Coordinates of C-alpha atoms (C1' of nucleotides) in Angstrom, one line a residue:
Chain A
X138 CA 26.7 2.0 8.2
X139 CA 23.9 0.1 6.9
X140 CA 20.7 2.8 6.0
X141 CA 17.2 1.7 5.0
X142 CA 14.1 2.8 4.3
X143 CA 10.4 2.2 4.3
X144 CA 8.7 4.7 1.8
X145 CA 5.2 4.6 1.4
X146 CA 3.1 7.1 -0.9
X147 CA -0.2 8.0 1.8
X148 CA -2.7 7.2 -0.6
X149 CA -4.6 5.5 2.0
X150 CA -3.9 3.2 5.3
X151 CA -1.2 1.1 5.8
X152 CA -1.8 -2.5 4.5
X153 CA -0.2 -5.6 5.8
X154 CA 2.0 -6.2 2.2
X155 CA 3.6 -3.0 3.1
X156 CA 4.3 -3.2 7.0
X157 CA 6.1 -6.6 6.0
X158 CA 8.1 -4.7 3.6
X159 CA 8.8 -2.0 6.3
X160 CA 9.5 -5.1 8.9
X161 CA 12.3 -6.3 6.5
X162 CA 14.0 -3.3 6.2
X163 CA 13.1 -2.6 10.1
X164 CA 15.0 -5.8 11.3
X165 CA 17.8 -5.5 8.7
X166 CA 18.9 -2.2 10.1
X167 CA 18.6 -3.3 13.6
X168 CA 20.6 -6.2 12.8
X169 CA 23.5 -4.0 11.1
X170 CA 23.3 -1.5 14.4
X171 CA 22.2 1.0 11.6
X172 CA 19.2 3.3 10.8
X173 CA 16.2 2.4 9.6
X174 CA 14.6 5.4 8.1
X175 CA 10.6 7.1 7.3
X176 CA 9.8 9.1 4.4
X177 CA 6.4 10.2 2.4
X178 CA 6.0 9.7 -1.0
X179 CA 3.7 12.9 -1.7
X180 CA 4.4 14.4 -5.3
X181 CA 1.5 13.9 -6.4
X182 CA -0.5 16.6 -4.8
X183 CA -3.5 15.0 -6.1
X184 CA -4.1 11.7 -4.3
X185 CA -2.1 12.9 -1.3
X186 CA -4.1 12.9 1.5
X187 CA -2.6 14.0 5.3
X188 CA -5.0 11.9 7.3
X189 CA -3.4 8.9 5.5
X190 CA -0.1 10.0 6.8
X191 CA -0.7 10.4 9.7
X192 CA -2.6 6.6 9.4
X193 CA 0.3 4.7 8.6
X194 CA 2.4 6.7 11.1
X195 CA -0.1 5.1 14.2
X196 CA 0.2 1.8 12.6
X197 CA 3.7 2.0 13.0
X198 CA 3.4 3.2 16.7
X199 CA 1.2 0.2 17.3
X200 CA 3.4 -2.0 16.2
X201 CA 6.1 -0.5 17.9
X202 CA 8.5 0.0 14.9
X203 CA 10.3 3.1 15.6
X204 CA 12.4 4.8 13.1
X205 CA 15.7 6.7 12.9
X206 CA 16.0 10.6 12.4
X207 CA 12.9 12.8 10.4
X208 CA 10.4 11.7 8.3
X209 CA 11.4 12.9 5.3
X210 CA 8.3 14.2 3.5
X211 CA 8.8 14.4 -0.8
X212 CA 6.1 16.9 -1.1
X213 CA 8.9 20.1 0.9
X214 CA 11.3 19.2 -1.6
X215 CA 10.6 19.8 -4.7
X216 CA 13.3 22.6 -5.0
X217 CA 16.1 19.9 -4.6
X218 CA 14.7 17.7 -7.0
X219 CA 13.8 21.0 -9.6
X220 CA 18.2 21.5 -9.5
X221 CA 18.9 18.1 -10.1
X222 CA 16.4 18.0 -13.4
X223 CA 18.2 21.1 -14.4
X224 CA 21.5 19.7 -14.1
X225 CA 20.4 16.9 -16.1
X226 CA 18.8 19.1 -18.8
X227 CA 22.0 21.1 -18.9
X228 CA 24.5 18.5 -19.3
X229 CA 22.4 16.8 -22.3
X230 CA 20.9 13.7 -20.4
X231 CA 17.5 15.2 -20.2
X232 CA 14.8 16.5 -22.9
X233 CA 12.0 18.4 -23.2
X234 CA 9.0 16.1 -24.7
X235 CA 6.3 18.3 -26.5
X236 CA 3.9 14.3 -27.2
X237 CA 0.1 15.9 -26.2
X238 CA -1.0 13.9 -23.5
X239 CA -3.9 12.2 -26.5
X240 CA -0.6 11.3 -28.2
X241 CA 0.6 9.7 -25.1
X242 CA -2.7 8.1 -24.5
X243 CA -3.0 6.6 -27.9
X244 CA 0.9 5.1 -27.3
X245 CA -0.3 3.4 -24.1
X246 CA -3.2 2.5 -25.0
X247 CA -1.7 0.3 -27.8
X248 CA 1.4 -0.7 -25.8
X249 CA -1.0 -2.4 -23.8
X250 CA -2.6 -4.3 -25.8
X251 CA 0.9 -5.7 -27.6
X252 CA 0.3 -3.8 -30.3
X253 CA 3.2 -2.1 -32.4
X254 CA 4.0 1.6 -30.8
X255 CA 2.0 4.0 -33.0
X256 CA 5.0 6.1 -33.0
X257 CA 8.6 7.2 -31.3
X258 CA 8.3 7.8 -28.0
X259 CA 11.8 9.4 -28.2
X260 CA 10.7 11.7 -31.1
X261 CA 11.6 15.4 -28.8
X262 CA 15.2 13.6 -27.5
X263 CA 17.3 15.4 -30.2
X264 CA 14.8 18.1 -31.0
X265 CA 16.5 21.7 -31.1
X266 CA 14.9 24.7 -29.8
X267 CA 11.9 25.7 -28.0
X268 CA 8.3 25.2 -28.9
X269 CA 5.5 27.4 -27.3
X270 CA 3.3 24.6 -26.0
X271 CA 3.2 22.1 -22.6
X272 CA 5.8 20.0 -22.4
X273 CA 7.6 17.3 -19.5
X274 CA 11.0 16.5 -19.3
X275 CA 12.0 13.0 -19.8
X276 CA 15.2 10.8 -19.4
X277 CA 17.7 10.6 -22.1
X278 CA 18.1 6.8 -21.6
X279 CA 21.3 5.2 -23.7
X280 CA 19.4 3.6 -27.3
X281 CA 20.9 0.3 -26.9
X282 CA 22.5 -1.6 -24.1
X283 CA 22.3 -4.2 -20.9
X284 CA 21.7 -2.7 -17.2
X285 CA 22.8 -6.3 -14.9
X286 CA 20.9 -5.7 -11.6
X287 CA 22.9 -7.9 -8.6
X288 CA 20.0 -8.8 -6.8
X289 CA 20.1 -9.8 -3.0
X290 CA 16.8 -12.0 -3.4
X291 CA 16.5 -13.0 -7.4
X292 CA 20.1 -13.0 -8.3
X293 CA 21.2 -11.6 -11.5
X294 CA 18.4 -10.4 -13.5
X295 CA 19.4 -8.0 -16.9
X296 CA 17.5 -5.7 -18.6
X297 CA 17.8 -4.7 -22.5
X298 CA 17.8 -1.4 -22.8
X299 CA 14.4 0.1 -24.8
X300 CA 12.5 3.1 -25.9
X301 CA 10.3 3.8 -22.6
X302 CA 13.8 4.2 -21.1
X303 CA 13.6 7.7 -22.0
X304 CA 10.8 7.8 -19.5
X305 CA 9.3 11.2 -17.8
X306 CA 11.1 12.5 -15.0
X307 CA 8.9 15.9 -14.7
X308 CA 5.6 16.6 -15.5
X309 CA 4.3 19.9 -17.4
X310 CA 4.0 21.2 -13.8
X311 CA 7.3 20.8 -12.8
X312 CA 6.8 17.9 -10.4
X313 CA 9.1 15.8 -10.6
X314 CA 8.1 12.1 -11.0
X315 CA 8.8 8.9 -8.6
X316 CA 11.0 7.2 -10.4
X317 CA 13.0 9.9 -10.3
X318 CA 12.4 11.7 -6.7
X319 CA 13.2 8.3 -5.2
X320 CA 17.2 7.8 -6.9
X321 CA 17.7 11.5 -5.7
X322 CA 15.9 10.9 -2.3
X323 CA 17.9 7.3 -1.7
X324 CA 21.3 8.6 -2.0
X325 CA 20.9 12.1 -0.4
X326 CA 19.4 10.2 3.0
X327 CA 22.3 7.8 2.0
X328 CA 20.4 4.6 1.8
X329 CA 22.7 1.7 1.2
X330 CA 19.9 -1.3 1.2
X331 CA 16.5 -1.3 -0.1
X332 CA 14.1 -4.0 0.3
X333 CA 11.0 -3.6 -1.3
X334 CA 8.3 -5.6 -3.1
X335 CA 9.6 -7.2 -6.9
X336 CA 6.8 -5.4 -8.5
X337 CA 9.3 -2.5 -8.3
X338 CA 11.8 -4.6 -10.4
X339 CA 10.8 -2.7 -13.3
X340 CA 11.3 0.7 -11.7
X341 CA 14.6 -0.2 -10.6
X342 CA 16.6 -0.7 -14.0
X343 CA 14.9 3.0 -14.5
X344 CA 16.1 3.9 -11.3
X345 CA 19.9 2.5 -12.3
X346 CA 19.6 4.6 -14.9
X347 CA 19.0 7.9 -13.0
X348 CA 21.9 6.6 -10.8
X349 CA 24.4 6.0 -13.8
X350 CA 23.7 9.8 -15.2
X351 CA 24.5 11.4 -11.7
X352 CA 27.7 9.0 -11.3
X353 CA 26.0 7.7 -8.0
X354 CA 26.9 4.2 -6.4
X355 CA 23.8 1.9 -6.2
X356 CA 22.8 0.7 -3.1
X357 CA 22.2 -3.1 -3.2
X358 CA 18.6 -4.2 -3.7
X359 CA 16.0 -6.8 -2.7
X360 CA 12.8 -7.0 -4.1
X361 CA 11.1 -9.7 -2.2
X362 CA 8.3 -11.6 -3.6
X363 CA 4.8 -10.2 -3.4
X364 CA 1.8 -11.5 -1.0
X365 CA -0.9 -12.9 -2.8
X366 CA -4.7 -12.9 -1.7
X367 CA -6.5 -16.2 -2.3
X368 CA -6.9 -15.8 -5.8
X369 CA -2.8 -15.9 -6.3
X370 CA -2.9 -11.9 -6.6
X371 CA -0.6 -8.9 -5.8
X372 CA -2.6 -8.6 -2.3
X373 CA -5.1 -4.9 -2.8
X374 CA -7.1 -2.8 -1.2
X375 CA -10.0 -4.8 -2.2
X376 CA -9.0 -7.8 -0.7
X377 CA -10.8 -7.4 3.0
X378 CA -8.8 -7.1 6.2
X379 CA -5.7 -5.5 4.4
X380 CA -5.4 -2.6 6.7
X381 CA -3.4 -3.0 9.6
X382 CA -5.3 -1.1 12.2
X383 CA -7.9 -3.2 11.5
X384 CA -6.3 -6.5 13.2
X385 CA -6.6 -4.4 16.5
X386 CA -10.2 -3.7 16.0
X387 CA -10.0 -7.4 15.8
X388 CA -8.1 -8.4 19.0
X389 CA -4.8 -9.4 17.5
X390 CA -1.3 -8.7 19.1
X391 CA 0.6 -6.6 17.1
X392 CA 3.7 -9.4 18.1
X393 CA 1.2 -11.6 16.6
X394 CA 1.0 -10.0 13.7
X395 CA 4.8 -9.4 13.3
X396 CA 5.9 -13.0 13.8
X397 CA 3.4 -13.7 11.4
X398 CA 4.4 -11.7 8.2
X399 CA 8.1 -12.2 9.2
X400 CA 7.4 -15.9 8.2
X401 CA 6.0 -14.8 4.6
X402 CA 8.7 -15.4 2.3
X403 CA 11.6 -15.4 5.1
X404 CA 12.1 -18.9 7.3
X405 CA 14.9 -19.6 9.7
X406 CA 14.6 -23.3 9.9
X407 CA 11.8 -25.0 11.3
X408 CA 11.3 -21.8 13.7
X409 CA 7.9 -20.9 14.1
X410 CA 7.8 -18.2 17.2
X411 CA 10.1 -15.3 17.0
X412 CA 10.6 -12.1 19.6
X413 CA 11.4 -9.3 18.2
X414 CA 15.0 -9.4 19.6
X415 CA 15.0 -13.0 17.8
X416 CA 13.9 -11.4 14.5
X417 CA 16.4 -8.9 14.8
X418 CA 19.3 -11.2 15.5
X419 CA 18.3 -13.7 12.9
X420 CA 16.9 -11.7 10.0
X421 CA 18.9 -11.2 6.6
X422 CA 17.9 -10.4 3.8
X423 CA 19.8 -13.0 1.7
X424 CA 17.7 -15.5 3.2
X425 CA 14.5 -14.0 1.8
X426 CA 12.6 -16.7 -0.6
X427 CA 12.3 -16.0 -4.5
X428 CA 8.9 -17.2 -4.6
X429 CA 5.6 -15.6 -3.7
X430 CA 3.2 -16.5 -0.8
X431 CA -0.5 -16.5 0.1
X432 CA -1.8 -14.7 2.9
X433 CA -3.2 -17.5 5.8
X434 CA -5.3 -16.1 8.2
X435 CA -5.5 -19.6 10.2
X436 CA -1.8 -19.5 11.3
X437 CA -1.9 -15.6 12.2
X438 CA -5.1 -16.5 14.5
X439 CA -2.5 -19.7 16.0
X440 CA 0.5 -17.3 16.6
X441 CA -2.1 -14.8 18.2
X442 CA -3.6 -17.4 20.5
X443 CA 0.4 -18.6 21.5
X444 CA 1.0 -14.9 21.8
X445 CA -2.2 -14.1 23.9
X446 CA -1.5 -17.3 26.2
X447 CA 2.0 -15.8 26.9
X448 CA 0.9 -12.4 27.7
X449 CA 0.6 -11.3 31.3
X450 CA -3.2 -11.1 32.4
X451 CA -2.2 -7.3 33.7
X452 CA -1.8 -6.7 30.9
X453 CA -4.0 -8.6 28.7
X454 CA -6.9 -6.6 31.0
X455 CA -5.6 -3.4 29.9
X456 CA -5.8 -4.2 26.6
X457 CA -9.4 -5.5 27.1
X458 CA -10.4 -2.0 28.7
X459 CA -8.6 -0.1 26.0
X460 CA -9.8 -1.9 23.2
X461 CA -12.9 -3.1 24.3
X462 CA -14.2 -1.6 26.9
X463 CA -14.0 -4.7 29.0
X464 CA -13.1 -3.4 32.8
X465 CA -12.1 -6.4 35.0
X466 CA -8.8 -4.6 35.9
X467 CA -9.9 -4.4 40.0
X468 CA -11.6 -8.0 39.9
X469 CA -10.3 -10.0 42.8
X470 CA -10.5 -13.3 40.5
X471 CA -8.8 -11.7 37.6
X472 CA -5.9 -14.0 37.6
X473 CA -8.5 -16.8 37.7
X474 CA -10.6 -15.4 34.9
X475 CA -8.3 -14.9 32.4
X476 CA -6.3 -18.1 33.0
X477 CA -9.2 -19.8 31.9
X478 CA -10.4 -18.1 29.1
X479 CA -7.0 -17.2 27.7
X480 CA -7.1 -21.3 26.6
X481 CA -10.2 -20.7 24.4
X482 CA -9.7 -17.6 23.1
X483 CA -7.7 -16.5 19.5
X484 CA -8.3 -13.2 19.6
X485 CA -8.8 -10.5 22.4
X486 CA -12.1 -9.6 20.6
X487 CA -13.1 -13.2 21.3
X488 CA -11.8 -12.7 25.2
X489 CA -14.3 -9.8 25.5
X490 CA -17.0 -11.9 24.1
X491 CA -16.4 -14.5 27.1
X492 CA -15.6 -12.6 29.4
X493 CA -18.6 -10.0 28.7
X494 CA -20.9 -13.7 28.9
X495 CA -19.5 -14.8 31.8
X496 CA -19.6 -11.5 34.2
X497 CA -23.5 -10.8 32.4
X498 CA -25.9 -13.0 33.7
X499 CA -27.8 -15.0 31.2
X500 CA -30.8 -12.8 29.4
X501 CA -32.1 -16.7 27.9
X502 CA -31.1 -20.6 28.7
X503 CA -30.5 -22.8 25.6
X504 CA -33.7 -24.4 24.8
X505 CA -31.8 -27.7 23.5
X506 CA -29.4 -27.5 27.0
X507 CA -32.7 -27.3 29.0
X508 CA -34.5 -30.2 27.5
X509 CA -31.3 -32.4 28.0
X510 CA -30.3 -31.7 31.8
X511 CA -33.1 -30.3 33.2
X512 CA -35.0 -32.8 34.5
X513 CA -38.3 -33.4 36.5
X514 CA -36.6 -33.0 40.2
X515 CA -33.7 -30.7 38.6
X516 CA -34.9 -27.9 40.6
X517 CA -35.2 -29.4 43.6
X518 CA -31.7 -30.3 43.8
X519 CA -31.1 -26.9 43.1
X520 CA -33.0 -25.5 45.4
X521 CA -31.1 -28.2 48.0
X522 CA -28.0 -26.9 46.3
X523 CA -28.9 -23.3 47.8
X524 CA -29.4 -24.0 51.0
X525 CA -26.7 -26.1 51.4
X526 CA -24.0 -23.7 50.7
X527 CA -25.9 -20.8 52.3
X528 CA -23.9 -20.5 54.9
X529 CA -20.3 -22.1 53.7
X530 CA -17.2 -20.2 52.9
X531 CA -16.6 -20.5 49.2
X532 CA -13.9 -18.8 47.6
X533 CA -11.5 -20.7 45.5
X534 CA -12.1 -23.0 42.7
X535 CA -10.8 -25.8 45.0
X536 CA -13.8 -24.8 47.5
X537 CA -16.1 -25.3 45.1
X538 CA -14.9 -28.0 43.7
X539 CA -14.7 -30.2 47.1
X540 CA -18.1 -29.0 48.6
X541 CA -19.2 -30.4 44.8
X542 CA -18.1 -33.6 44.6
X543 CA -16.7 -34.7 48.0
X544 CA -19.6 -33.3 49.6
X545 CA -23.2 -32.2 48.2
X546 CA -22.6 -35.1 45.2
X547 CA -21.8 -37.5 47.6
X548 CA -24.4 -36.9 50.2
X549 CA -27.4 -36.4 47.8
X550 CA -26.9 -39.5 46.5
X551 CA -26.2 -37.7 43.1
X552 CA -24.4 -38.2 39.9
X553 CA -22.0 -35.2 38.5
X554 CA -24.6 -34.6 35.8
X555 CA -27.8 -34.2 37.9
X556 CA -26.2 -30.8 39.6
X557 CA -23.6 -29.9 37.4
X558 CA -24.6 -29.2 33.9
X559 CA -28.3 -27.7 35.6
X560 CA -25.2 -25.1 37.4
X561 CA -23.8 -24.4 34.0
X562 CA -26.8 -23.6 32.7
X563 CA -28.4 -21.1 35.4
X564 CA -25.0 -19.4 35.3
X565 CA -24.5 -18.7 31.8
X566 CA -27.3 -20.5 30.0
X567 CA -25.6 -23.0 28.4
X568 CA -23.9 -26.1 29.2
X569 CA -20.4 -25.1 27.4
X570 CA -18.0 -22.8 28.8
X571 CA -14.6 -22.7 31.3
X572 CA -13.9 -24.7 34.5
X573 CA -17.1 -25.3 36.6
X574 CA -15.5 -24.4 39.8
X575 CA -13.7 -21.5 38.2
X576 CA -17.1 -19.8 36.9
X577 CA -18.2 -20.3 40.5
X578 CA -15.5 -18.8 42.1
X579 CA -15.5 -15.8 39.8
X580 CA -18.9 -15.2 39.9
X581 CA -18.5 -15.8 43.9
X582 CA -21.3 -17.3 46.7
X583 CA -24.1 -14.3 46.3
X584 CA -24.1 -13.8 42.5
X585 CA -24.4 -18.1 42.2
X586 CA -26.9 -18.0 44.5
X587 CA -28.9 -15.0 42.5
X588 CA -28.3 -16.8 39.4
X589 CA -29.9 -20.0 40.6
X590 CA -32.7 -18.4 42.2
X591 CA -33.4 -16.5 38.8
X592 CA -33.8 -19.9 36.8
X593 CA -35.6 -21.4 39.5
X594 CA -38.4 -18.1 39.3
Chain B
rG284 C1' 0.9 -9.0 -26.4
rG285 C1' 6.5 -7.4 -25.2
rC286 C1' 9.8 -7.6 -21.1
rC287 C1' 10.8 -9.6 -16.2
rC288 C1' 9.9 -12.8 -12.0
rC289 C1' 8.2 -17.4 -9.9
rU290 C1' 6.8 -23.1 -9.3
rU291 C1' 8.2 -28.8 -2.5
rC292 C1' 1.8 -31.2 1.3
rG293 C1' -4.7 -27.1 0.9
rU294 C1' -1.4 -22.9 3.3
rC295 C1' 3.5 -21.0 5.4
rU296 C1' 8.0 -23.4 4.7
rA297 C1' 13.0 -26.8 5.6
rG298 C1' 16.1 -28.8 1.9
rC299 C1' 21.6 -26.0 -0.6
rG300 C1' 23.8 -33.8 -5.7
rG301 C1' 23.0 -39.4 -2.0
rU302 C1' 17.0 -37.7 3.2
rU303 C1' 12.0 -43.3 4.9
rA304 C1' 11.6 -35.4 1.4
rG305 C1' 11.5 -32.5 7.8
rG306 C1' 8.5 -28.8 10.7
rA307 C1' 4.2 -25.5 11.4
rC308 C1' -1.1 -24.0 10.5
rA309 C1' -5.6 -26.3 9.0
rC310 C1' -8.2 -31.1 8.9
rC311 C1' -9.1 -36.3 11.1
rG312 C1' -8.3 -39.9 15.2
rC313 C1' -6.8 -41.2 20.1
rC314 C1' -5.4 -39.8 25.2
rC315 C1' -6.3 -36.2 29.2
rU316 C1' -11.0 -34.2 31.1
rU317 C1' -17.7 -33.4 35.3
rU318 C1' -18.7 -29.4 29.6
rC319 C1' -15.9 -26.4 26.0
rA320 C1' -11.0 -25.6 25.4
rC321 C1' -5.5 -26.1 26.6
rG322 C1' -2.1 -29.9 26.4
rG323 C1' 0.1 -34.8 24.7
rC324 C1' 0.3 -38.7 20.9
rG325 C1' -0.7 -40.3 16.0
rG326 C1' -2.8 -39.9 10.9
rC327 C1' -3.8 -37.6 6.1
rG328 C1' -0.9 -34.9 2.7
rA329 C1' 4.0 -32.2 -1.8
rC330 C1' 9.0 -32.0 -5.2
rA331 C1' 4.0 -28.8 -12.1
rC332 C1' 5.5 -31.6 -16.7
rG333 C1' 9.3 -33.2 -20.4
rG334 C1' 14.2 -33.6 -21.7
rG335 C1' 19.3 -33.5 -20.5
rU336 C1' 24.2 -33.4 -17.1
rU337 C1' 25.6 -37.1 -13.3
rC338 C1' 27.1 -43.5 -10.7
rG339 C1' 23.1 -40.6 -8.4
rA340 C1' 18.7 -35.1 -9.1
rG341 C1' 13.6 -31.6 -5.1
rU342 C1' 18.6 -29.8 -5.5
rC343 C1' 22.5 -28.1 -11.8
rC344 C1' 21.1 -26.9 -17.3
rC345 C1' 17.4 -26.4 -21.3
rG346 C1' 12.4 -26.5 -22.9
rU347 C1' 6.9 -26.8 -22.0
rA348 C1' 2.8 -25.6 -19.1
rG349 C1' 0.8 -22.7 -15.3
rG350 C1' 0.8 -18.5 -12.1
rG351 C1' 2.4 -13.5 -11.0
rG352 C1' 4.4 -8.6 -11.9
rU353 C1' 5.1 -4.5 -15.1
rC354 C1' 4.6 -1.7 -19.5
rA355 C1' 1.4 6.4 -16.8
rC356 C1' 2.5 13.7 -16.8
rC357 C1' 0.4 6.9 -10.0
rA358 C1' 3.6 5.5 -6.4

RNA sequence: GGCCCCUUCGUCUAGCGGUUAGGACACCGCCCUUUCACGGCGGCGACACGGGUUCGAGUCCCGUAGGGGUCACCA
């Protein structure tokens, strides 16, 4: 059965770079009819934070990507990983390393900047005996070789083997360290596909390592190709809407959303739209690109207007309540409200804005609107307008729409823009906006009336 | 700097030795329309560069350039 995983250290929120990630290995498990699994990368007691867990676990909710058996959480399992350092300690392929942490610092620091290591980074691996001061256990790497990673997305890549090999697998406190807790994690949840972002492509031939020493089977890897921000960047914290909850503080669908990163760096011809159901039949991870891609936040607003114009109105109004406090769920022209401003709306954030100017009757008229259609006998047509249907039955935007131009146009001896922009503008102040006779009809006969007799005062 | 990865329109991408290099977003124009949108039609626009291999290269190989990632007692 095909297992994978979506492993995130909660550090903070859940950005949009990793819910792809977890999307990818989501849909691939789907697709296999296998399991598709949740667990907490928390060893390092210092950054870990609980709120952040419990962040990325609503993000995932909102999404609706549910996962397979428990989250595993790293941070209750430390006794697990303490056995398998011993084993490795025992059987020869592990050292203690008594380097002072300024020794360390100095190597690294010099590393870094190309220079020559200062010294052997291996110098405790055949040390004998014990030494009375602070020491971590690292990795007694092979000196010399060739680890050949298969990989499902770049192919065959090989790595020569090299001193930071013999890298730290616990730390003077005992905790274990990532790339270890994550070879030991993998195979005991039984993960036999990993998709993950390529900056990990280091990590794995350490990983492989770790695998080797226990006598473990590899599972087969993908490291897909980063997003990058608009500079051409490993996509950060820093680099603004990141988070996913924010994008429903901003009114996007989180199907949106989804068919939106499911495109970055994975196509299916010229296939724009996907359902979920479509993502899951079609996704594989073979089919992932090698290259990297920028984030575009022009096509995610596109697919979340297509998305929004396909969404039930029933819906799209709870939504508007829940989110934005926007309660037209018991208006008796809801079907007719949101039809129209569904068209001119990305976002449900921009629905609310709409809607909110629509149902609120206008606090100011727009000077330049006023000066162009509101002429010298303007208001006496409006007033005319008034009377006239005083005492008519108006509901629909067909009602409106006759007794405009089949009869009060007609009879008046008017032209469209005499009454109709001067309408527009005593409704909502402003001469831009939906259908004419839909505003009417939503507003309905007595709150047309107010608002006409409110520019006329 | 070492190691590794990457390179088709501005952006996301199709392409898997022979194509007028296709689609989508954005942008521009036209049509529809009593406004604004939606929608429809059309336009602009790309194989980083240089060598090979081949009858033939966006597709294969090698360089160059550029970009990115990574080199922790972080994950």
């Amino acid at each position: 059965m095909t297992i994978t995983r979506f492993a995130p250290s909660p550090t903070g929120y859940l950005h949009i770079g990793g819910l792809r990630t977890a999307l990818f290995n989501y849909l691939w498990a789907r697709n296999q009819n296998g399991k598709f699994r949740l667990r907490i990368e928390d060893t390092d007691l210092k950054r870990n934070k609980e709120e952040a867990t419990k962040a990325i676990l609503e993000a995932f909710e909102w999404v609706g990507m549910n996962w397979d058996d428990e989250v595993v959480y790293q941070s209750e399992r430390f006794d697990v990983y303490k056995k398998y350092v011993e084993q490795l300690l025992k059987e020869g392929k592990a050292y203690k390393c008594y380097l002072t942490s300024d020794e360390l610092k100095e190597y690294r620091e010099a590393v870094q900047k190309g220079l020559e290591p200062p010294f052997d980074i291996r110098k405790y691996r055949d040390f004998e005996g014990e030494l009375d001061k602070d020491y971590v256990i690292r990795f007694k790497a092979p000196l010399e070789g060739e680890l050949v990673l298969e990989d499902g997305v770049k192919g065959r890549v090989t790595h020569q083997i090299q001193p930071s090999d013999d890298f730290v697998i616990a730390r003077s406190s005992g905790v274990p360290t990532y790339n270890f807790v994550v070879v030991i994690d993998d195979h005991e949840m039984g993960m036999t596909d990993i998709i993950r972002g390529d900056d990990h492509l280091t990590n794995t031939f350490k990983q492989m390592l770790i695998y080797n020493a226990f006598g473990w089977d590899l599972p087969k890897f993908y490291h897909v190709p980063m997003i990058h921000n608009e500079k051409g960047q490993k996509l950060s914290k820093r680099d603004g809407a990141v988070n996913v909850m924010e994008y429903k503080k901003d009114g996007f669908l989180p199907e949106a959303l989804l068919n939106f990163l499911v495109r970055l760096g994975w196509s299916y011809g010229d296939q724009e739209i996907f359902s979920m159901e479509e993502m899951i039949k079609l996704f594989n991870p073979n089919d992932i690109n090698t290259a990297p891609s920028k984030y575009n936040y022009e096509k995610l607003l596109w697919l979340n207007h297509h998305y929004i114009k396909n969404t039930p109105n029933q819906k799209l109004a709870e939504l508007l309540k829940e989110d934005f406090g926007i309660d037209i769920q018991n208006h008796d022209k809801l079907e007719i409200l949101l039809d129209e401003v569904k068209d001119r709306s990305q976002t449900l954030k921009e629905m609310a804005e709409i809607i909110d100017n629509i149902l609120t009757p206008p606090s100011e008229y727009n000077e330049k609107a006023v000066k162009k259609f509101i002429k010298e006998n303007t208001k006496e047509i409006l007033a005319k307008f008034v009377e006239f249907i005083k005492d008519k039955e108006l509901h629909l935007p067909t009602d409106w729409h006759d007794v405009l131009m089949e009869e009060f146009i007609p009879q008046q001896g008017l032209k469209p823009k005499d009454i109709m922009p001067p309408l527009r503008i005593c409704m909502n102040g402003d001469t831009k906006g939906i259908d004419l006779s839909a505003l009417l009809a939503i507003l309905g006969k007595d709150e047309v009336i107010k608002r006409i007799q409110k520019f006329l005062s």
